[in-house]
Amino acid sequence: MSTVEGDLLDRIRGRIAAQGAEPSPALVADALRKEGRLVGDAAVLHVFDALRDDTLGAGPLDPLLRLDGVTDVLVNGPTQVFVDTGLGLQRSGVCFPDDAAVRRLAQRLAASAGRRLDDASPYVDVRLRDGTRFHAVLAPLSKPGTCLSLRVPARRTMTLEDLVSAGSITEAGGALLLEVVRARLAFLVSGGTGSGKTTLLAALLSYVPAEDRIVIVEDASELRPRHPHVVSMEARQANVEGAGAVPLRELVRQALRMRPDRLVVGEVRGAEVVDLLAALNTGHEGGCGTLHANTAADVPARLEALGVAAGLPRDAVHAQLASALHAVLHVRRHPDGVRRLDEVGVVCRDERGYVRVSTAVSCPADREPVRGPAADELEGLLTSRSGR
């Protein structure tokens, strides 16, 4: 009995529930007998383990979530379960008896976070109690079955030394990033999904001077810098009645009233960009955040799209950007699975007055940083602001 059939598991669960008792090996053995099944010790323990997995934690996904360095666990229906431990997605040996088992797990995890998941509300995006970001889409909307995505928060905040050891940055690259933080430059860490943006930002925030107050606002709490004075706020989605939502933009406004020395937006993805740019233009130096973008050069266009969608004219977005943002740190996941700092760019204006990002330093894998066309501009920024 390598796996337990979903129908059999449901019937055994029903028999035990009818007795008003918690599953136990003895009750499982009795239920198996009534089902006309063989009742060997191995069979009983296998069914008991399946019942326990079905009602506790993340069920059969728990061993994957406990792997060292795990960042993501993805379920595409009952037979396709993938895990990423920092080397890219790899197929695991874990599987579910059927799609009903995946659906039950999805509904239980959603319910643990106070959210509804059923045919009327067939998808959910929540943070679980342990900080794991959980997303699910029920079949038949998703194929080949119910799909789950679990983003696991880092168990510890990496230091720049850790990132150097992991091959994410060179020692010279790490020293440059420290200068960016200490000079109180406003910067964004850009990159694709799973490229290491949050990891790098958390590491850099740990080097903010201890006397600075860091106020972090996020959609889902992920940033945990090693710093003595951190205040974190997390956006809240509407409840099952559709009430109680607290958007990220409102939290940015509240953060401005909390005397932040460093205002941090975990991920800039919506209308909060307007308030962030306004804050960085009114004396809140050293602000930072992350942004999804394919390249550093794409960052102005991405911010322009967000700002225009929030009601700012295009010229106003670029005017705010030019005076609010200094640098872009772009990270990328390479084919070998390692997440690396790709380049450091400087924000400047083109001949039309629009903002662009010019490469100051490029960071080839396993090589020292290479000066780019905006290297002098970056050095000028660091020198002029180093005494602040």
Short mmCIF file of C-alpha atoms in Angstrom, two decimals:
data_model
loop_
_atom_site.label_atom_id
_atom_site.label_comp_id
_atom_site.label_asym_id
_atom_site.label_seq_id
_atom_site.Cartn_x
_atom_site.Cartn_y
_atom_site.Cartn_z
CA MET A 1 0.00 0.00 0.00
CA SER A 2 2.41 2.70 -1.29
CA THR A 3 -0.33 5.36 -1.24
CA VAL A 4 -3.74 5.43 0.33
CA GLU A 5 -6.65 5.78 -2.08
CA GLY A 6 -8.57 9.00 -1.52
CA ASP A 7 -11.95 7.24 -1.29
CA LEU A 8 -10.63 4.75 1.27
CA LEU A 9 -9.09 7.54 3.34
CA ASP A 10 -12.38 9.45 3.28
CA ARG A 11 -14.34 6.39 4.41
CA ILE A 12 -11.91 5.63 7.25
CA ARG A 13 -11.96 9.27 8.32
CA GLY A 14 -15.76 9.19 8.29
CA ARG A 15 -15.92 6.00 10.39
CA ILE A 16 -13.58 7.47 13.02
CA ALA A 17 -15.34 10.85 13.03
CA ALA A 18 -18.69 9.10 13.56
CA GLN A 19 -17.28 7.79 16.85
CA GLY A 20 -16.36 11.31 17.93
CA ALA A 21 -12.74 10.30 18.41
CA GLU A 22 -9.32 11.37 17.22
CA PRO A 23 -7.52 8.99 14.84
CA SER A 24 -5.37 6.34 16.54
CA PRO A 25 -3.72 3.15 15.24
CA ALA A 26 -6.36 1.04 17.04
CA LEU A 27 -9.27 2.92 15.48
CA VAL A 28 -7.61 2.83 12.06
CA ALA A 29 -7.17 -0.96 12.37
CA ASP A 30 -10.84 -1.38 13.30
CA ALA A 31 -11.95 0.79 10.37
CA LEU A 32 -9.76 -1.18 7.97
CA ARG A 33 -11.33 -4.44 9.13
CA LYS A 34 -14.80 -3.04 8.49
CA GLU A 35 -13.62 -2.07 5.00
CA GLY A 36 -12.53 -5.65 4.42
CA ARG A 37 -8.86 -4.69 4.15
CA LEU A 38 -5.81 -6.53 5.44
CA VAL A 39 -4.79 -5.24 8.86
CA GLY A 40 -1.04 -5.65 9.12
CA ASP A 41 0.99 -3.32 11.31
CA ALA A 42 2.57 -1.65 8.28
CA ALA A 43 -0.81 -1.03 6.62
CA VAL A 44 -2.31 0.40 9.81
CA LEU A 45 0.60 2.76 10.40
CA HIS A 46 0.59 3.86 6.76
CA VAL A 47 -3.10 4.79 6.88
CA PHE A 48 -2.65 6.46 10.29
CA ASP A 49 0.24 8.56 8.95
CA ALA A 50 -1.86 9.52 5.91
CA LEU A 51 -4.72 10.65 8.17
CA ARG A 52 -2.35 12.63 10.37
CA ASP A 53 -0.70 14.29 7.38
CA ASP A 54 -4.16 15.15 6.09
CA THR A 55 -5.07 17.04 9.25
CA LEU A 56 -1.83 18.55 10.58
CA GLY A 57 0.64 21.10 9.24
CA ALA A 58 1.18 21.03 5.49
CA GLY A 59 0.63 17.28 5.28
CA PRO A 60 2.97 15.48 2.89
CA LEU A 61 4.64 18.81 2.05
CA ASP A 62 6.03 19.22 5.57
CA PRO A 63 9.31 17.34 4.87
CA LEU A 64 9.94 19.60 1.86
CA LEU A 65 9.21 22.76 3.85
CA ARG A 66 11.78 21.67 6.43
CA LEU A 67 14.60 21.21 3.89
CA ASP A 68 17.65 23.38 4.44
CA GLY A 69 17.59 26.45 2.21
CA VAL A 70 14.12 25.80 0.78
CA THR A 71 12.51 28.87 -0.78
CA ASP A 72 9.54 27.49 -2.72
CA VAL A 73 7.32 24.41 -2.83
CA LEU A 74 4.99 24.14 -5.82
CA VAL A 75 2.19 21.62 -6.37
CA ASN A 76 0.71 21.13 -9.85
CA GLY A 77 -2.04 18.63 -9.17
CA PRO A 78 -1.59 15.40 -7.21
CA THR A 79 1.48 13.95 -8.94
CA GLN A 80 3.70 16.96 -9.68
CA VAL A 81 5.39 18.47 -6.64
CA PHE A 82 8.46 20.67 -7.10
CA VAL A 83 10.88 22.20 -4.58
CA ASP A 84 13.52 24.92 -4.83
CA THR A 85 16.37 24.85 -2.33
CA GLY A 86 18.35 27.58 -4.04
CA LEU A 87 19.42 25.63 -7.12
CA GLY A 88 16.28 26.02 -9.19
CA LEU A 89 13.10 23.97 -9.24
CA GLN A 90 13.49 20.22 -8.94
CA ARG A 91 10.81 17.57 -8.97
CA SER A 92 10.39 15.83 -5.62
CA GLY A 93 9.28 12.30 -4.85
CA VAL A 94 6.21 13.54 -2.97
CA CYS A 95 2.75 12.95 -4.41
CA PHE A 96 -0.90 12.98 -3.30
CA PRO A 97 -3.43 10.16 -3.68
CA ASP A 98 -5.69 12.33 -5.86
CA ASP A 99 -6.70 15.92 -6.49
CA ALA A 100 -9.25 15.78 -3.66
CA ALA A 101 -6.34 15.39 -1.23
CA VAL A 102 -4.63 18.48 -2.68
CA ARG A 103 -7.89 20.38 -2.45
CA ARG A 104 -8.40 19.39 1.20
CA LEU A 105 -4.90 20.56 2.09
CA ALA A 106 -5.44 23.86 0.26
CA GLN A 107 -8.73 24.48 2.04
CA ARG A 108 -7.27 23.62 5.44
CA LEU A 109 -4.31 25.96 4.99
CA ALA A 110 -6.60 28.74 3.77
CA ALA A 111 -8.94 28.22 6.73
CA SER A 112 -5.99 28.40 9.15
CA ALA A 113 -5.41 31.94 7.87
CA GLY A 114 -9.10 32.83 8.15
CA ARG A 115 -9.82 32.67 4.42
CA ARG A 116 -12.45 30.85 2.41
CA LEU A 117 -11.50 28.54 -0.47
CA ASP A 118 -14.23 26.74 -2.40
CA ASP A 119 -15.94 26.74 -5.79
CA ALA A 120 -17.41 30.18 -5.09
CA SER A 121 -13.96 31.56 -4.11
CA PRO A 122 -11.58 29.28 -6.02
CA TYR A 123 -8.30 31.05 -5.31
CA VAL A 124 -6.56 32.53 -2.29
CA ASP A 125 -3.35 34.38 -1.43
CA VAL A 126 -2.50 34.54 2.29
CA ARG A 127 0.33 34.42 4.79
CA LEU A 128 0.31 31.45 7.14
CA ARG A 129 1.12 31.71 10.84
CA ASP A 130 4.76 30.71 10.32
CA GLY A 131 5.23 33.45 7.71
CA THR A 132 4.93 31.19 4.66
CA ARG A 133 3.22 32.88 1.71
CA PHE A 134 0.48 30.54 0.45
CA HIS A 135 -1.35 30.77 -2.86
CA ALA A 136 -3.83 28.26 -4.26
CA VAL A 137 -6.09 27.88 -7.29
CA LEU A 138 -8.65 25.08 -7.28
CA ALA A 139 -9.29 22.77 -10.21
CA PRO A 140 -10.83 22.94 -12.77
CA LEU A 141 -9.59 26.53 -13.06
CA SER A 142 -6.07 25.17 -12.88
CA LYS A 143 -4.71 22.17 -14.74
CA PRO A 144 -3.50 19.45 -14.28
CA GLY A 145 -5.28 19.89 -10.96
CA THR A 146 -5.39 22.09 -7.87
CA CYS A 147 -2.23 24.19 -7.75
CA LEU A 148 -0.45 25.33 -4.59
CA SER A 149 2.46 27.72 -4.26
CA LEU A 150 4.26 28.13 -0.95
CA ARG A 151 6.98 30.76 -0.60
CA VAL A 152 9.03 29.97 2.50
CA PRO A 153 10.58 32.89 4.42
CA ALA A 154 14.28 32.71 5.13
CA ARG A 155 14.98 31.09 8.48
CA ARG A 156 17.75 33.60 9.07
CA THR A 157 18.86 36.87 7.55
CA MET A 158 21.96 36.45 5.44
CA THR A 159 24.92 38.79 5.85
CA LEU A 160 26.99 40.22 3.03
CA GLU A 161 29.67 37.71 4.03
CA ASP A 162 27.12 34.92 3.53
CA LEU A 163 26.24 36.27 0.10
CA VAL A 164 29.93 36.42 -0.84
CA SER A 165 30.36 32.80 0.28
CA ALA A 166 27.31 31.77 -1.74
CA GLY A 167 28.69 33.42 -4.87
CA SER A 168 25.92 36.03 -5.01
CA ILE A 169 28.34 38.96 -4.82
CA THR A 170 32.08 39.48 -4.77
CA GLU A 171 33.89 41.10 -1.87
CA ALA A 172 34.36 44.25 -3.94
CA GLY A 173 30.67 44.23 -4.85
CA GLY A 174 29.72 43.88 -1.19
CA ALA A 175 31.94 46.80 -0.24
CA LEU A 176 30.27 48.95 -2.92
CA LEU A 177 26.79 48.08 -1.64
CA LEU A 178 27.84 49.02 1.90
CA GLU A 179 28.88 52.44 0.59
CA VAL A 180 25.44 52.84 -1.00
CA VAL A 181 23.75 52.14 2.34
CA ARG A 182 26.07 54.31 4.41
CA ALA A 183 25.76 57.25 1.97
CA ARG A 184 21.96 57.09 2.48
CA LEU A 185 21.26 56.74 -1.21
CA ALA A 186 17.65 55.95 -2.09
CA PHE A 187 17.68 52.70 -4.06
CA LEU A 188 15.56 49.86 -5.40
CA VAL A 189 16.57 46.22 -5.68
CA SER A 190 15.13 44.99 -8.97
CA GLY A 191 14.91 41.54 -10.49
CA GLY A 192 12.56 38.76 -11.49
CA THR A 193 10.56 36.44 -9.27
CA GLY A 194 12.82 34.35 -7.04
CA SER A 195 15.95 36.27 -8.03
CA GLY A 196 16.94 37.11 -4.44
CA LYS A 197 15.67 40.70 -4.16
CA THR A 198 14.33 40.32 -0.62
CA THR A 199 17.40 38.39 0.54
CA LEU A 200 19.76 41.13 -0.64
CA LEU A 201 17.62 43.96 0.74
CA ALA A 202 17.34 42.31 4.17
CA ALA A 203 21.10 41.83 4.25
CA LEU A 204 21.75 45.49 3.39
CA LEU A 205 19.27 46.79 5.97
CA SER A 206 21.25 44.96 8.64
CA TYR A 207 24.11 47.40 7.97
CA VAL A 208 22.03 50.56 8.50
CA PRO A 209 23.52 52.48 11.46
CA ALA A 210 22.04 51.34 14.77
CA GLU A 211 20.79 54.84 15.62
CA ASP A 212 18.50 54.87 12.56
CA ARG A 213 14.84 53.84 12.91
CA ILE A 214 13.75 51.51 10.09
CA VAL A 215 10.04 51.38 9.24
CA ILE A 216 9.10 48.55 6.87
CA VAL A 217 5.78 48.15 5.06
CA GLU A 218 5.07 44.95 3.12
CA ASP A 219 2.29 43.00 1.49
CA ALA A 220 3.57 39.89 3.24
CA SER A 221 6.10 40.11 6.05
CA GLU A 222 9.42 38.81 4.71
CA LEU A 223 12.09 41.37 5.60
CA ARG A 224 13.73 40.58 8.92
CA PRO A 225 16.95 42.60 9.10
CA ARG A 226 19.37 42.19 11.98
CA HIS A 227 18.90 45.67 13.37
CA PRO A 228 18.04 46.97 16.85
CA HIS A 229 15.28 49.37 15.79
CA VAL A 230 12.85 47.94 13.25
CA VAL A 231 9.09 48.53 13.01
CA SER A 232 7.25 46.32 10.49
CA MET A 233 3.72 46.71 9.17
CA GLU A 234 1.88 44.27 6.92
CA ALA A 235 -1.00 44.97 4.56
CA ARG A 236 -4.26 43.14 5.21
CA GLN A 237 -6.66 41.67 2.69
CA ALA A 238 -10.41 41.85 3.05
CA ASN A 239 -12.09 39.16 5.14
CA VAL A 240 -14.71 36.74 3.86
CA GLU A 241 -17.32 39.52 4.13
CA GLY A 242 -15.18 41.75 1.92
CA ALA A 243 -14.34 44.19 4.72
CA GLY A 244 -11.27 45.10 6.72
CA ALA A 245 -8.73 45.52 3.92
CA VAL A 246 -5.70 47.72 4.66
CA PRO A 247 -3.77 48.41 1.42
CA LEU A 248 -0.04 48.96 1.20
CA ARG A 249 -0.54 52.57 0.13
CA GLU A 250 -2.30 53.40 3.40
CA LEU A 251 0.53 51.79 5.38
CA VAL A 252 3.09 53.93 3.53
CA ARG A 253 1.13 57.03 4.58
CA GLN A 254 1.00 55.83 8.18
CA ALA A 255 4.71 55.03 8.14
CA LEU A 256 5.50 58.64 7.28
CA ARG A 257 3.95 59.69 10.59
CA MET A 258 6.16 57.28 12.55
CA ARG A 259 9.41 59.21 12.21
CA PRO A 260 11.24 56.79 9.92
CA ASP A 261 14.94 57.35 9.31
CA ARG A 262 14.72 54.70 6.62
CA LEU A 263 11.40 54.02 4.93
CA VAL A 264 11.32 50.58 3.29
CA VAL A 265 8.62 49.23 0.98
CA GLY A 266 9.10 45.49 0.72
CA GLU A 267 7.79 45.38 -2.83
CA VAL A 268 6.63 48.34 -4.91
CA ARG A 269 3.79 46.99 -7.02
CA GLY A 270 0.92 49.48 -7.02
CA ALA A 271 -0.35 52.92 -6.10
CA GLU A 272 1.95 53.10 -3.08
CA VAL A 273 4.68 54.21 -5.51
CA VAL A 274 3.13 57.72 -5.45
CA ASP A 275 3.47 58.05 -1.67
CA LEU A 276 6.93 56.49 -1.65
CA LEU A 277 8.23 58.95 -4.26
CA ALA A 278 6.64 61.84 -2.38
CA ALA A 279 8.31 60.68 0.84
CA LEU A 280 11.73 60.35 -0.76
CA ASN A 281 11.32 63.88 -2.10
CA THR A 282 10.55 65.36 1.32
CA GLY A 283 13.62 64.58 3.37
CA HIS A 284 13.30 60.82 3.97
CA GLU A 285 16.77 59.85 2.81
CA GLY A 286 17.99 56.30 2.37
CA GLY A 287 14.57 54.87 1.50
CA CYS A 288 14.54 51.62 -0.41
CA GLY A 289 12.47 48.68 -1.60
CA THR A 290 12.21 45.99 -4.24
CA LEU A 291 10.63 46.01 -7.68
CA HIS A 292 9.91 43.35 -10.29
CA ALA A 293 11.80 44.20 -13.47
CA ASN A 294 13.66 42.21 -16.11
CA THR A 295 16.64 44.58 -16.21
CA ALA A 296 17.81 47.70 -14.41
CA ALA A 297 17.08 49.68 -17.58
CA ASP A 298 13.41 48.59 -17.36
CA VAL A 299 12.91 50.10 -13.89
CA PRO A 300 11.85 53.63 -15.03
CA ALA A 301 9.23 52.19 -17.41
CA ARG A 302 7.90 49.91 -14.66
CA LEU A 303 7.64 52.79 -12.18
CA GLU A 304 6.09 55.01 -14.84
CA ALA A 305 3.38 52.42 -15.48
CA LEU A 306 2.62 52.15 -11.76
CA GLY A 307 2.58 55.91 -11.28
CA VAL A 308 0.35 56.61 -14.28
CA ALA A 309 -2.05 53.85 -13.17
CA ALA A 310 -2.23 55.60 -9.79
CA GLY A 311 -3.19 58.89 -11.40
CA LEU A 312 0.12 60.75 -11.82
CA PRO A 313 0.88 62.28 -15.24
CA ARG A 314 3.88 60.76 -16.98
CA ASP A 315 5.99 63.94 -16.70
CA ALA A 316 5.23 64.16 -12.97
CA VAL A 317 6.32 60.55 -12.43
CA HIS A 318 9.68 61.20 -14.09
CA ALA A 319 10.16 64.50 -12.26
CA GLN A 320 9.57 62.74 -8.94
CA LEU A 321 11.83 59.84 -9.89
CA ALA A 322 14.70 62.07 -10.92
CA SER A 323 14.92 63.72 -7.51
CA ALA A 324 13.79 60.79 -5.33
CA LEU A 325 15.77 57.77 -6.53
CA HIS A 326 19.54 57.48 -6.83
CA ALA A 327 20.43 53.89 -7.66
CA VAL A 328 19.13 50.51 -8.80
CA LEU A 329 20.68 47.22 -7.69
CA HIS A 330 19.66 44.54 -10.16
CA VAL A 331 19.82 40.86 -9.25
CA ARG A 332 19.30 37.86 -11.50
CA ARG A 333 18.98 34.11 -11.16
CA HIS A 334 21.57 32.51 -13.44
CA PRO A 335 21.21 29.20 -15.30
CA ASP A 336 23.18 27.42 -12.55
CA GLY A 337 20.44 28.44 -10.08
CA VAL A 338 22.62 30.90 -8.15
CA ARG A 339 21.15 34.35 -7.54
CA ARG A 340 23.72 37.06 -8.21
CA LEU A 341 24.04 40.83 -8.22
CA ASP A 342 24.03 41.68 -11.93
CA GLU A 343 24.65 45.41 -11.98
CA VAL A 344 24.46 48.69 -10.07
CA GLY A 345 22.80 51.46 -12.04
CA VAL A 346 22.49 55.19 -11.49
CA VAL A 347 19.27 57.11 -12.12
CA CYS A 348 19.75 60.04 -14.49
CA ARG A 349 17.77 62.07 -17.04
CA ASP A 350 17.97 61.78 -20.81
CA GLU A 351 17.90 64.70 -23.24
CA ARG A 352 14.07 64.79 -23.11
CA GLY A 353 14.01 65.03 -19.34
CA TYR A 354 12.83 61.47 -18.80
CA VAL A 355 14.52 59.19 -16.28
CA ARG A 356 16.73 56.32 -17.36
CA VAL A 357 19.08 53.97 -15.53
CA SER A 358 22.67 53.92 -16.68
CA THR A 359 25.06 51.15 -15.67
CA ALA A 360 27.67 52.29 -13.16
CA VAL A 361 29.06 48.85 -12.32
CA SER A 362 28.41 45.48 -13.94
CA CYS A 363 29.11 42.33 -11.96
CA PRO A 364 30.15 39.34 -14.07
CA ALA A 365 29.98 35.96 -12.32
CA ASP A 366 33.19 35.07 -10.45
CA ARG A 367 34.91 38.28 -11.55
CA GLU A 368 35.54 41.65 -10.01
CA PRO A 369 33.03 44.44 -10.81
CA VAL A 370 33.56 46.27 -14.10
CA ARG A 371 33.14 50.03 -14.41
CA GLY A 372 30.29 51.18 -16.62
CA PRO A 373 29.44 54.47 -18.33
CA ALA A 374 27.88 55.93 -15.13
CA ALA A 375 30.72 54.93 -12.78
CA ASP A 376 31.81 58.54 -12.25
CA GLU A 377 28.24 59.60 -11.42
CA LEU A 378 27.98 56.87 -8.76
CA GLU A 379 31.32 57.83 -7.26
CA GLY A 380 30.21 61.46 -7.17
CA LEU A 381 27.00 60.52 -5.34
CA LEU A 382 28.85 58.41 -2.80
CA THR A 383 31.47 61.08 -2.19
CA SER A 384 29.04 64.00 -1.90
CA ARG A 385 26.76 62.19 0.53
CA SER A 386 29.28 60.22 2.58
CA GLY A 387 29.49 62.97 5.19
CA ARG A 388 25.74 63.15 5.83
#
